[in-house]
């Protein structure tokens, strides 16, 4: 059963704590992405990776960090430096390359609440 | 100017009618265009992709692309209450495999 998994579905943290969100895919996709969605808004790109051991900042990378040690996994750490971390976090993957490489498939998301 | 613009709605359409969703984009270098459907509290689901000018049909959905006008649209025929969702337009950014999303149009189909 192929797909993208994110865990946990809901996450609660105290201000000042770092937290790591998990994203795993078994689609054999090369590219992976992290987005943030705030209520009533579209998606904003945090980080993306087109190949193992390489990643690039998206539009709102400040206060976040990622790693891509395995093709299947792309965890996102929300650090205490992120000023407004409460949001819905979405991980996506795509085959990468070519016109269809932009077809991104999303995991179920993690809803993070920081108080 | 936002890179990808959509009417935020809400757009209300009677059941059985055609729903028309529009999107404009600013990057003339964009090559790939996508429509995602997002139900409340859920993640986006890819429903249509289009790469060349003209129409592309898939069941009740038709995507239309006009690169000269930098315009992409989604038509939903015979709208059903289950089509009620937010529809996100996404466009590849420059030559990279990044997507830029519009803010989404909330569609409500009234029985």
mmCIF file of C-alpha atoms in Angstrom:
data_model
loop_
_atom_site.group_PDB
_atom_site.id
_atom_site.type_symbol
_atom_site.label_atom_id
_atom_site.label_comp_id
_atom_site.label_asym_id
_atom_site.label_seq_id
_atom_site.Cartn_x
_atom_site.Cartn_y
_atom_site.Cartn_z
ATOM 1 C CA UNK A 1 0.000 0.000 0.000
ATOM 2 C CA UNK A 2 1.940 3.013 -1.285
ATOM 3 C CA UNK A 3 1.676 6.445 0.163
ATOM 4 C CA UNK A 4 2.983 9.150 2.415
ATOM 5 C CA UNK A 5 2.667 8.964 6.172
ATOM 6 C CA UNK A 6 3.005 11.786 8.655
ATOM 7 C CA UNK A 7 3.021 11.423 12.360
ATOM 8 C CA UNK A 8 1.612 12.389 14.691
ATOM 9 C CA UNK A 9 -1.710 13.745 13.419
ATOM 10 C CA UNK A 10 -1.945 16.239 16.292
ATOM 11 C CA UNK A 11 0.978 17.616 18.281
ATOM 12 C CA UNK A 12 0.989 19.955 21.249
ATOM 13 C CA UNK A 13 4.116 21.685 22.535
ATOM 14 C CA UNK A 14 5.092 24.407 24.932
ATOM 15 C CA UNK A 15 6.702 27.547 23.616
ATOM 16 C CA UNK A 16 10.485 27.321 23.555
ATOM 17 C CA UNK A 17 10.628 23.605 22.753
ATOM 18 C CA UNK A 18 11.899 22.183 19.492
ATOM 19 C CA UNK A 19 9.659 19.595 17.866
ATOM 20 C CA UNK A 20 10.272 17.177 14.980
ATOM 21 C CA UNK A 21 7.563 16.180 12.523
ATOM 22 C CA UNK A 22 7.922 12.880 10.717
ATOM 23 C CA UNK A 23 7.346 12.275 6.995
ATOM 24 C CA UNK A 24 7.885 8.914 5.294
ATOM 25 C CA UNK A 25 7.039 7.812 1.736
ATOM 26 C CA UNK A 26 7.187 4.440 0.007
ATOM 27 C CA UNK A 27 6.404 5.748 -3.476
ATOM 28 C CA UNK A 28 10.071 5.699 -4.507
ATOM 29 C CA UNK A 29 9.810 9.433 -5.180
ATOM 30 C CA UNK A 30 13.017 11.448 -5.454
ATOM 31 C CA UNK A 31 11.632 14.810 -4.355
ATOM 32 C CA UNK A 32 10.036 15.716 -1.024
ATOM 33 C CA UNK A 33 8.549 18.946 0.294
ATOM 34 C CA UNK A 34 7.322 20.582 3.461
ATOM 35 C CA UNK A 35 4.538 23.152 3.469
ATOM 36 C CA UNK A 36 2.784 25.139 6.085
ATOM 37 C CA UNK A 37 -0.906 26.079 5.866
ATOM 38 C CA UNK A 38 -2.560 28.678 8.084
ATOM 39 C CA UNK A 39 -6.369 28.960 8.406
ATOM 40 C CA UNK A 40 -7.997 30.171 5.199
ATOM 41 C CA UNK A 41 -4.652 30.369 3.411
ATOM 42 C CA UNK A 42 -2.901 28.529 0.636
ATOM 43 C CA UNK A 43 0.250 26.487 1.111
ATOM 44 C CA UNK A 44 3.649 28.055 1.716
ATOM 45 C CA UNK A 45 6.843 26.147 0.993
ATOM 46 C CA UNK A 46 9.236 25.674 3.906
ATOM 47 C CA UNK A 47 11.938 23.342 2.530
ATOM 48 C CA UNK A 48 12.301 20.923 -0.339
ATOM 49 C CA UNK A 49 14.712 18.187 -1.344
ATOM 50 C CA UNK A 50 15.195 16.793 -4.829
ATOM 51 C CA UNK A 51 17.763 14.173 -3.885
ATOM 52 C CA UNK A 52 19.166 12.443 -0.817
ATOM 53 C CA UNK A 53 21.608 14.534 1.236
ATOM 54 C CA UNK A 54 20.550 17.749 -0.465
ATOM 55 C CA UNK A 55 17.789 20.256 0.321
ATOM 56 C CA UNK A 56 16.893 23.867 -0.389
ATOM 57 C CA UNK A 57 15.107 26.596 1.504
ATOM 58 C CA UNK A 58 11.630 27.506 0.430
ATOM 59 C CA UNK A 59 9.865 30.817 0.989
ATOM 60 C CA UNK A 60 9.547 30.615 4.777
ATOM 61 C CA UNK A 61 12.511 28.538 6.024
ATOM 62 C CA UNK A 62 13.411 30.714 9.013
ATOM 63 C CA UNK A 63 12.966 28.823 12.274
ATOM 64 C CA UNK A 64 12.827 25.411 10.586
ATOM 65 C CA UNK A 65 15.400 22.741 9.767
ATOM 66 C CA UNK A 66 15.316 19.492 7.770
ATOM 67 C CA UNK A 67 17.458 16.502 6.903
ATOM 68 C CA UNK A 68 17.331 14.019 4.015
ATOM 69 C CA UNK A 69 19.513 11.072 4.975
ATOM 70 C CA UNK A 70 17.266 8.488 3.318
ATOM 71 C CA UNK A 71 15.170 8.662 0.158
ATOM 72 C CA UNK A 72 12.064 7.631 2.093
ATOM 73 C CA UNK A 73 12.309 10.125 4.945
ATOM 74 C CA UNK A 74 12.269 13.922 5.242
ATOM 75 C CA UNK A 75 11.767 15.033 8.866
ATOM 76 C CA UNK A 76 11.066 18.671 9.720
ATOM 77 C CA UNK A 77 12.192 20.288 12.970
ATOM 78 C CA UNK A 78 10.282 23.321 14.163
ATOM 79 C CA UNK A 79 12.724 25.207 16.359
ATOM 80 C CA UNK A 80 12.068 27.657 19.159
ATOM 81 C CA UNK A 81 13.223 30.386 16.768
ATOM 82 C CA UNK A 82 10.040 30.024 14.725
ATOM 83 C CA UNK A 83 7.915 32.941 15.937
ATOM 84 C CA UNK A 84 4.492 31.598 15.039
ATOM 85 C CA UNK A 85 4.701 27.800 14.797
ATOM 86 C CA UNK A 86 1.030 26.877 15.282
ATOM 87 C CA UNK A 87 -0.165 25.657 11.874
ATOM 88 C CA UNK A 88 -1.095 22.674 9.731
ATOM 89 C CA UNK A 89 2.094 21.087 8.338
ATOM 90 C CA UNK A 90 1.944 19.128 5.106
ATOM 91 C CA UNK A 91 4.569 16.869 3.589
ATOM 92 C CA UNK A 92 4.484 16.006 -0.113
ATOM 93 C CA UNK A 93 6.527 14.017 -2.590
ATOM 94 C CA UNK A 94 6.919 13.825 -6.352
ATOM 95 C CA UNK A 95 8.910 11.810 -8.879
ATOM 96 C CA UNK A 96 10.952 14.932 -9.632
ATOM 97 C CA UNK A 97 12.048 15.930 -13.122
ATOM 98 C CA UNK A 98 10.023 16.573 -16.271
ATOM 99 C CA UNK A 99 6.627 18.176 -16.571
ATOM 100 C CA UNK A 100 4.957 15.535 -14.430
ATOM 101 C CA UNK A 101 7.662 15.935 -11.819
ATOM 102 C CA UNK A 102 5.590 18.756 -10.413
ATOM 103 C CA UNK A 103 2.741 16.391 -9.550
ATOM 104 C CA UNK A 104 2.993 16.380 -5.801
ATOM 105 C CA UNK A 105 1.160 13.961 -3.538
ATOM 106 C CA UNK A 106 0.442 14.899 0.037
ATOM 107 C CA UNK A 107 0.491 13.112 3.338
ATOM 108 C CA UNK A 108 -2.380 13.535 5.811
ATOM 109 C CA UNK A 109 -0.676 16.400 7.645
ATOM 110 C CA UNK A 110 0.303 17.213 11.223
ATOM 111 C CA UNK A 111 -1.596 19.863 13.134
ATOM 112 C CA UNK A 112 0.866 21.543 15.521
ATOM 113 C CA UNK A 113 -0.287 23.704 18.397
ATOM 114 C CA UNK A 114 2.250 25.620 20.457
ATOM 115 C CA UNK A 115 1.124 27.388 23.626
ATOM 116 C CA UNK B 1 1.148 41.154 -7.174
ATOM 117 C CA UNK B 2 0.711 37.586 -5.942
ATOM 118 C CA UNK B 3 2.310 34.908 -8.098
ATOM 119 C CA UNK B 4 -0.851 32.792 -8.293
ATOM 120 C CA UNK B 5 -4.225 34.408 -7.774
ATOM 121 C CA UNK B 6 -7.615 32.833 -7.242
ATOM 122 C CA UNK B 7 -10.945 34.261 -6.185
ATOM 123 C CA UNK B 8 -11.248 33.256 -2.547
ATOM 124 C CA UNK B 9 -15.002 32.855 -2.809
ATOM 125 C CA UNK B 10 -17.028 31.398 -1.387
ATOM 126 C CA UNK B 11 -18.526 30.275 -4.665
ATOM 127 C CA UNK B 12 -21.991 28.820 -4.355
ATOM 128 C CA UNK B 13 -23.412 26.628 -7.157
ATOM 129 C CA UNK B 14 -26.653 24.625 -7.297
ATOM 130 C CA UNK B 15 -26.415 20.857 -7.563
ATOM 131 C CA UNK B 16 -26.233 19.697 -11.179
ATOM 132 C CA UNK B 17 -24.870 23.000 -12.493
ATOM 133 C CA UNK B 18 -21.370 23.762 -13.801
ATOM 134 C CA UNK B 19 -18.877 25.193 -11.329
ATOM 135 C CA UNK B 20 -16.162 27.364 -12.849
ATOM 136 C CA UNK B 21 -12.955 28.080 -10.933
ATOM 137 C CA UNK B 22 -10.326 30.487 -12.215
ATOM 138 C CA UNK B 23 -6.657 31.099 -11.610
ATOM 139 C CA UNK B 24 -4.089 33.548 -13.012
ATOM 140 C CA UNK B 25 -0.325 33.327 -12.632
ATOM 141 C CA UNK B 26 2.532 35.753 -13.106
ATOM 142 C CA UNK B 27 5.530 33.597 -14.129
ATOM 143 C CA UNK B 28 5.559 33.192 -17.933
ATOM 144 C CA UNK B 29 8.157 30.433 -17.534
ATOM 145 C CA UNK B 30 5.736 28.128 -15.714
ATOM 146 C CA UNK B 31 5.281 24.844 -17.551
ATOM 147 C CA UNK B 32 2.999 22.715 -15.387
ATOM 148 C CA UNK B 33 -0.340 23.531 -13.826
ATOM 149 C CA UNK B 34 -2.340 21.636 -11.235
ATOM 150 C CA UNK B 35 -5.659 21.673 -9.452
ATOM 151 C CA UNK B 36 -5.959 20.237 -5.953
ATOM 152 C CA UNK B 37 -9.108 19.631 -3.937
ATOM 153 C CA UNK B 38 -8.947 20.059 -0.169
ATOM 154 C CA UNK B 39 -11.764 19.040 2.112
ATOM 155 C CA UNK B 40 -12.003 20.835 5.444
ATOM 156 C CA UNK B 41 -9.382 19.559 7.874
ATOM 157 C CA UNK B 42 -7.784 17.270 5.273
ATOM 158 C CA UNK B 43 -4.725 17.431 3.047
ATOM 159 C CA UNK B 44 -4.863 18.479 -0.635
ATOM 160 C CA UNK B 45 -5.628 15.830 -3.250
ATOM 161 C CA UNK B 46 -4.413 16.187 -6.846
ATOM 162 C CA UNK B 47 -7.365 16.091 -9.233
ATOM 163 C CA UNK B 48 -6.068 17.550 -12.510
ATOM 164 C CA UNK B 49 -2.785 18.400 -14.172
ATOM 165 C CA UNK B 50 -2.367 20.229 -17.482
ATOM 166 C CA UNK B 51 0.781 21.051 -19.429
ATOM 167 C CA UNK B 52 -0.272 22.422 -22.833
ATOM 168 C CA UNK B 53 -2.729 25.012 -24.087
ATOM 169 C CA UNK B 54 -6.307 23.880 -24.505
ATOM 170 C CA UNK B 55 -8.679 21.650 -22.613
ATOM 171 C CA UNK B 56 -8.081 18.427 -20.730
ATOM 172 C CA UNK B 57 -11.060 16.380 -19.598
ATOM 173 C CA UNK B 58 -11.240 13.746 -16.885
ATOM 174 C CA UNK B 59 -14.727 12.580 -16.004
ATOM 175 C CA UNK B 60 -16.734 15.551 -14.765
ATOM 176 C CA UNK B 61 -13.622 17.742 -14.555
ATOM 177 C CA UNK B 62 -12.159 19.862 -17.366
ATOM 178 C CA UNK B 63 -8.987 21.891 -16.972
ATOM 179 C CA UNK B 64 -8.362 24.735 -19.414
ATOM 180 C CA UNK B 65 -5.001 26.422 -19.990
ATOM 181 C CA UNK B 66 -4.205 29.616 -21.873
ATOM 182 C CA UNK B 67 -0.496 30.405 -21.516
ATOM 183 C CA UNK B 68 -0.728 33.627 -23.552
ATOM 184 C CA UNK B 69 -3.238 35.010 -21.060
ATOM 185 C CA UNK B 70 -1.528 33.266 -18.110
ATOM 186 C CA UNK B 71 -4.830 31.769 -17.133
ATOM 187 C CA UNK B 72 -5.909 28.305 -16.010
ATOM 188 C CA UNK B 73 -9.396 27.217 -15.068
ATOM 189 C CA UNK B 74 -11.261 24.191 -13.751
ATOM 190 C CA UNK B 75 -14.812 23.328 -14.748
ATOM 191 C CA UNK B 76 -16.845 20.836 -12.760
ATOM 192 C CA UNK B 77 -19.894 19.546 -14.635
ATOM 193 C CA UNK B 78 -22.975 18.104 -12.942
ATOM 194 C CA UNK B 79 -21.787 19.443 -9.586
ATOM 195 C CA UNK B 80 -22.472 17.235 -6.586
ATOM 196 C CA UNK B 81 -22.611 18.135 -2.876
ATOM 197 C CA UNK B 82 -19.484 15.979 -2.471
ATOM 198 C CA UNK B 83 -17.639 18.524 -4.662
ATOM 199 C CA UNK B 84 -17.955 21.089 -1.857
ATOM 200 C CA UNK B 85 -14.357 21.815 -0.879
ATOM 201 C CA UNK B 86 -11.564 24.332 -1.321
ATOM 202 C CA UNK B 87 -9.855 24.125 -4.714
ATOM 203 C CA UNK B 88 -6.203 25.098 -4.912
ATOM 204 C CA UNK B 89 -4.477 26.126 -8.118
ATOM 205 C CA UNK B 90 -0.737 25.366 -8.252
ATOM 206 C CA UNK B 91 1.871 26.361 -10.803
ATOM 207 C CA UNK B 92 5.497 25.299 -11.165
ATOM 208 C CA UNK B 93 7.926 28.079 -10.294
ATOM 209 C CA UNK B 94 10.491 28.931 -12.957
ATOM 210 C CA UNK B 95 12.395 25.834 -14.050
ATOM 211 C CA UNK B 96 12.484 24.162 -10.664
ATOM 212 C CA UNK B 97 10.119 21.498 -9.410
ATOM 213 C CA UNK B 98 8.624 23.824 -6.840
ATOM 214 C CA UNK B 99 4.946 24.617 -6.802
ATOM 215 C CA UNK B 100 3.426 27.978 -5.980
ATOM 216 C CA UNK B 101 -0.118 27.727 -4.664
ATOM 217 C CA UNK B 102 -2.983 30.165 -4.860
ATOM 218 C CA UNK B 103 -4.914 30.882 -1.688
ATOM 219 C CA UNK B 104 -7.750 28.598 -2.807
ATOM 220 C CA UNK B 105 -11.403 29.041 -3.763
ATOM 221 C CA UNK B 106 -14.012 27.656 -1.392
ATOM 222 C CA UNK B 107 -16.799 25.982 -3.383
ATOM 223 C CA UNK B 108 -20.185 25.058 -1.961
ATOM 224 C CA UNK B 109 -22.646 22.933 -3.937
ATOM 225 C CA UNK B 110 -26.205 23.479 -2.761
ATOM 226 C CA UNK B 111 -28.603 20.486 -2.960
#
